[in-house]
XYZ file of C-alpha atoms in Angstrom:
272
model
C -5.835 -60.680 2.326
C -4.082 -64.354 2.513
C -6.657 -66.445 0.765
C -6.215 -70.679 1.365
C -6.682 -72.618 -1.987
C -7.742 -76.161 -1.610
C -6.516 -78.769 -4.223
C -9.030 -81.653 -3.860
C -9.124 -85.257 -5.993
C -9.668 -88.937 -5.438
C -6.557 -89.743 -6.951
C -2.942 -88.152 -6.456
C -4.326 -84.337 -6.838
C -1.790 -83.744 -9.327
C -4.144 -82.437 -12.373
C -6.121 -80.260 -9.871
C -2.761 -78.283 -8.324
C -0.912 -78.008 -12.312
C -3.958 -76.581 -13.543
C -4.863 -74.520 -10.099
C -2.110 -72.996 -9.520
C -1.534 -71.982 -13.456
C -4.499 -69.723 -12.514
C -3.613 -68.873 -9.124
C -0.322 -67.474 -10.697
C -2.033 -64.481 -12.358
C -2.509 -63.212 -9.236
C 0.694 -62.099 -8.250
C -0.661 -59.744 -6.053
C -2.638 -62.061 -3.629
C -0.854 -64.462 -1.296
C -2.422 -67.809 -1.101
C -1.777 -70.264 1.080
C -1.562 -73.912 -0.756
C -2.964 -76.984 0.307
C -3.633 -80.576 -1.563
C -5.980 -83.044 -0.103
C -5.210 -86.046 -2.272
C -7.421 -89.854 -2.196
C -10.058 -88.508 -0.942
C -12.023 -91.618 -2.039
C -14.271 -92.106 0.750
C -17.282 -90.187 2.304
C -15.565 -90.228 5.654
C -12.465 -88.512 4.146
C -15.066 -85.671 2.333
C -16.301 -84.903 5.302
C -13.207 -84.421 6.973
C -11.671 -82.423 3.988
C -15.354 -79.999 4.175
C -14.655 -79.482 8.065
C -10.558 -78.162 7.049
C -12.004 -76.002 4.315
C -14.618 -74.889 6.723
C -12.327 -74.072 9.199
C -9.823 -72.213 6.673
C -12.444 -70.535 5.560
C -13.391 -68.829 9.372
C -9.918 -68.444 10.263
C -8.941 -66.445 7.219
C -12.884 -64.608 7.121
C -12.749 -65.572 3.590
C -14.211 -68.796 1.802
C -11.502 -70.900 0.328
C -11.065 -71.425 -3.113
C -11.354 -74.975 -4.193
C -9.730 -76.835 -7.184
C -11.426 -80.409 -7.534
C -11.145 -83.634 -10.195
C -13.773 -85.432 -8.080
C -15.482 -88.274 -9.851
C -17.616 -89.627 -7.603
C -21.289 -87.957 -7.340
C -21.982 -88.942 -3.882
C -18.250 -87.318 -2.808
C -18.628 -84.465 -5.339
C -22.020 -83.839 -3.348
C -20.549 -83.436 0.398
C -17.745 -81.433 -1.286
C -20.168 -79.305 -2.607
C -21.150 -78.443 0.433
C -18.211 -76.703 1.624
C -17.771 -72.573 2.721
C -15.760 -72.063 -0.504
C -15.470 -70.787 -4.405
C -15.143 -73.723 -6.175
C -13.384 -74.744 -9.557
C -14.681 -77.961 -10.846
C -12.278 -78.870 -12.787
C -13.795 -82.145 -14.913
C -16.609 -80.363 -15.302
C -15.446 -77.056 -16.693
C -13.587 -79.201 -19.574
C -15.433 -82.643 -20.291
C -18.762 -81.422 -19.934
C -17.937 -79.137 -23.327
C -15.816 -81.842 -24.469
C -18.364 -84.593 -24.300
C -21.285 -82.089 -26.220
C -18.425 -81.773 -29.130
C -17.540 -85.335 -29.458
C -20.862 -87.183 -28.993
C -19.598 -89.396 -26.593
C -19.390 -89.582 -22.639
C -16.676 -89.348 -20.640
C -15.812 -92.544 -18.718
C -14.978 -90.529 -15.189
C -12.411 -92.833 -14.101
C -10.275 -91.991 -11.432
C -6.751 -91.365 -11.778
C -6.991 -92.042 -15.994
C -4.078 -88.984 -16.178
C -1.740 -90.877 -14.194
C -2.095 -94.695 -15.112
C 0.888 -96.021 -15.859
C -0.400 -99.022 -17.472
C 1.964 -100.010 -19.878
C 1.474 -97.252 -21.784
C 4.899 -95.867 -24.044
C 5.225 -92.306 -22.303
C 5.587 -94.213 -18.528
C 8.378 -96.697 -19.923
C 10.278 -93.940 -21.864
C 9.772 -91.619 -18.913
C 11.327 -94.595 -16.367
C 13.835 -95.048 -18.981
C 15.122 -91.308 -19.701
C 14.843 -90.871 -15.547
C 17.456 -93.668 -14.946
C 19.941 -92.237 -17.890
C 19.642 -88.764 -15.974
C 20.950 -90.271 -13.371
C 23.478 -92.739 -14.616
C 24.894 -89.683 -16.818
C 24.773 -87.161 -14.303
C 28.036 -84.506 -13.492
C 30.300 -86.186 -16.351
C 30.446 -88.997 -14.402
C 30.184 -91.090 -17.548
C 30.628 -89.860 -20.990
C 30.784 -93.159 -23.070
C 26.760 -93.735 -22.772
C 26.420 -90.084 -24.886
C 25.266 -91.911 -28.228
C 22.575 -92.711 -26.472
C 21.790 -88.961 -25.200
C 18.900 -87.067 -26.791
C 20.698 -83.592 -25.291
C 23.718 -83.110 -23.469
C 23.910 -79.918 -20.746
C 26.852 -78.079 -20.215
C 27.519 -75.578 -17.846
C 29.871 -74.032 -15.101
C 29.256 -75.761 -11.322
C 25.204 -75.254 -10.044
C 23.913 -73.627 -13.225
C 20.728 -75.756 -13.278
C 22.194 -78.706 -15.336
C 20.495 -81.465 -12.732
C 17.384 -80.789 -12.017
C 16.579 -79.938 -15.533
C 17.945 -82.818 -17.092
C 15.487 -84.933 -14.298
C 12.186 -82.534 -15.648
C 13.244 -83.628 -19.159
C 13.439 -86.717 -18.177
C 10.453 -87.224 -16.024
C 7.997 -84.710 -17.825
C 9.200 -85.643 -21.535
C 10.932 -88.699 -21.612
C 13.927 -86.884 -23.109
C 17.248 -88.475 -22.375
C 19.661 -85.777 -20.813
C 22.955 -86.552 -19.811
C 25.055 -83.145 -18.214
C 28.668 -81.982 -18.188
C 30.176 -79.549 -15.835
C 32.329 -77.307 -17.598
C 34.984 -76.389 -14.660
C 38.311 -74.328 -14.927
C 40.382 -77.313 -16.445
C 38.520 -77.455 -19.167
C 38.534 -73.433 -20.607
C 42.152 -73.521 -20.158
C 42.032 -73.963 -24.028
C 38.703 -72.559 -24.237
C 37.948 -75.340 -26.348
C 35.278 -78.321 -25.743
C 36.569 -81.409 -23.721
C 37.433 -84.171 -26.601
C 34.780 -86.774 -24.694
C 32.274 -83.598 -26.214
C 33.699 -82.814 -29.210
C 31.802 -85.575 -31.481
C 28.740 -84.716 -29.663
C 28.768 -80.888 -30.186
C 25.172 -81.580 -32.416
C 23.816 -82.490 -29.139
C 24.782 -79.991 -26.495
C 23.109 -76.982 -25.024
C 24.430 -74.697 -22.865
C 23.463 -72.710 -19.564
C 24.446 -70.032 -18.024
C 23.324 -68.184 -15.250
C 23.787 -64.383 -13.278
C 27.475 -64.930 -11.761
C 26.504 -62.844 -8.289
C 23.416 -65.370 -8.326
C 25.665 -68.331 -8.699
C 27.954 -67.104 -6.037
C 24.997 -66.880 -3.402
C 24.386 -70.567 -4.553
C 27.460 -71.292 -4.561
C 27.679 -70.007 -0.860
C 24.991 -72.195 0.227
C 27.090 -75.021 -0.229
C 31.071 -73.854 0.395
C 30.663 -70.749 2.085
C 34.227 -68.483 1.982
C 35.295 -70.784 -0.462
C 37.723 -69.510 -3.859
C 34.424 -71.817 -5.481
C 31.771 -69.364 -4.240
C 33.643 -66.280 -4.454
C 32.587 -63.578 -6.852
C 35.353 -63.047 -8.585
C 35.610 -66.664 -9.436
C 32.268 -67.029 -10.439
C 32.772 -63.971 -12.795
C 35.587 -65.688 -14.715
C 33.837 -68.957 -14.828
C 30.958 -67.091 -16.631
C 32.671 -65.149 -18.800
C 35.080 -68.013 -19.878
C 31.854 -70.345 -20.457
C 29.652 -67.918 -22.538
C 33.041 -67.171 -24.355
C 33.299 -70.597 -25.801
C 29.495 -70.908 -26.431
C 29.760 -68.756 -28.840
C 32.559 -69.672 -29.924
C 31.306 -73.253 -30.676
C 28.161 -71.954 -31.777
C 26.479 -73.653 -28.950
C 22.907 -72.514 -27.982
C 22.390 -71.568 -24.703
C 20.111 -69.703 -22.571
C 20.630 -68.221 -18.752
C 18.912 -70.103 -15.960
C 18.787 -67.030 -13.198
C 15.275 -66.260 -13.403
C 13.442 -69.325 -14.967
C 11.837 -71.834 -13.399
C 12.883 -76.130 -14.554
C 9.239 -75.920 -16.361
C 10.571 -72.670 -18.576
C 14.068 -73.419 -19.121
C 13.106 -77.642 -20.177
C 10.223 -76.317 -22.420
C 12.589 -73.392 -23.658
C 15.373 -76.447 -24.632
C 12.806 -78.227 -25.896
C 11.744 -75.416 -28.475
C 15.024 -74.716 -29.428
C 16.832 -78.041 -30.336
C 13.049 -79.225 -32.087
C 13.376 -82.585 -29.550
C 9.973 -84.625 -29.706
C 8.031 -84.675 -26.126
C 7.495 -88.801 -25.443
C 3.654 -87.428 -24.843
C 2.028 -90.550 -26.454
C-alpha cells in the first residue's frame, strides 16, 4: 500500500524531511509518496495543510504519516487535528533534552537555519563559491587554497560532491577531470603533482558511466563501452600507483561518498 508522508514546519521544512525520511528509509519495502508543506505560519495555512492531509488520507484509505517542527501551540493544535500518524519532531527530542539540562527550550522558529552571522554560513558561502570557481580544471592556480582536490575520469561524481562538501561542510573542493591526455604517461598532470597530499580519487562502474555518459553524447567514442573501460582501468591504474585514495561512486549517494571523503582524509566539518 502507497502511504503519503507529510513534512510539515513553520519555517523551510528542512529538519522535518532530513530527519523523516532517515526513518522512512528503513522501509524499503513500502512506497511513500513525499510531500513538504513548508511556512506554514498562519492558522489559515494549518487549516489548509489539515484539509490536503485529510484528503490524502481518503484517497489512499490510509492516514498519512506526518513529520512536524511546529512551534506554535495554537498551529500545533489545528495540526493535531489531522486524519494522520504523527511524528512530532521537537517534541520527541527537546522535551527529553530540556528534563536533562534544566533549562527550556526557546521554540524559535527556523533557529537550525539562521544564518546570522554565524562562522559555518560564511565558510559554507565561501567553500560554495571556490566549488564553483575551481570546477572541471578550469583553474588550477587557486589549489593552495583547496582543502581536497577530486580527480576522476569524465561524470564520475566529481561536481556535485565537491558542491555537498561545500554546502553541507564548508570544505573547499576544487575537481580535476582526468581525461585520455593525461594517462598517456600514466602519471599525474604537473599542475597536480605538488598537490598529490590533497587529492582523492573516484571511480565509478564503467557500463554505469557509459549509460551516463549516453545521456549526454549518445553514439559517441565518449559514451561507448569500450572507451569507458579503458578510461577506468587507466585511472584506477595510476591511483594506485600514486597511492591515491579513492573510492567508487556507482552506488552511493553525494551524502555517503562526501561523508566517506570526509572520514578518510580526517578533514574538519565547518559545523560550528
Amino acid at each position: 500500500m502507497k502511504r503519503f508522508a507529510y513534512f510539515i514546519s513553520d519555517g523551510t521544512g528542512i529538519t522535518a524531511e532530513t530527519l523523516g525520511n532517515a526513518l522512512l528509509a528503513q522501509f524499503d519495502k513500502l512506497q511513500f509518496t513525499r510531500v513538504t508543506l513548508p511556512y506554514i505560519d498562519s492558522t489559515e495555512k494549518a487549516n489548509n495543510a489539515v484539509a490536503k492531509i485529510n484528503q490524502a488520507a481518503k484517497d489512499s484509505g490510509a492516514p498519512a504519516i506526518l513529520f512536524d517542527t511546529i512551534v506554535d501551540k495554537n498551529i500545533r493544535s489545528i495540526i493535531d487535528t489531522a486524519d494522520a500518524f504523527k511524528v512530532d519532531i521537537f517534541e520527541a527530542f527537546l522535551h527529553p533534552l530540556e528534563q536533562e539540562l534544566a533549562t527550556e527550550s526557546s521554540y524559535s522558529v527556523g533557529k537550525s537555519h539562521s544564518p546570522a552571522d554565524s562562522t559555518r554560513y560564511l565558510n559554507r558561502i565561501d567553500a560554495v563559491n571556490f566549488a564553483l570557481d575551481n570546477d572541471d580544471g578550469a583553474r588550477t592556480r587557486h589549489y593552495e587554497d583547496a582543502d581536497v582536490i577530486l580527480v576522476g575520469v569524465s561524470r564520475s561524481g566529481k561536481t556535485p560532491t565537491c558542491l555537498y562538501l561545500a554546502m553541507q561542510f564548508g570544505i573547499k573542493a576544487a575537481n580535476y577531470p582526468l581525461t585520455e591526455e593525461d594517462m598517456l604517461d600514466l602519471r599525474l598532470p604537473d599542475s597536480l603533482q605538488k598537490h598529490k597530499h590533497k587529492i582523492f580519487g573516484l571511480t565509478i562502474d564503467p557500463e554505469r558511466l557509459s549509460a551516463i555518459r549516453t545521456e549526454r553524447k549518445a553514439n559517441s567514442r565518449y559514451a561507448s563501452l569500450k572507451q569507458c573501460y579503458h578510461e577506468v582501468d587507466e585511472v584506477e591504474f595510476l591511483y594506485e600507483r600514486e597511492n591515491i585514495p579513492y573510492i567508487s561512486t556507482t552506488d552511493k549517494s553525494i551524502e555517503e561518498i562526501s561523508t566517506r571523503i570526509l572520514d578518510s582524509t580526517g578533514l574538519k566539518r565547518s559545523l560550528d
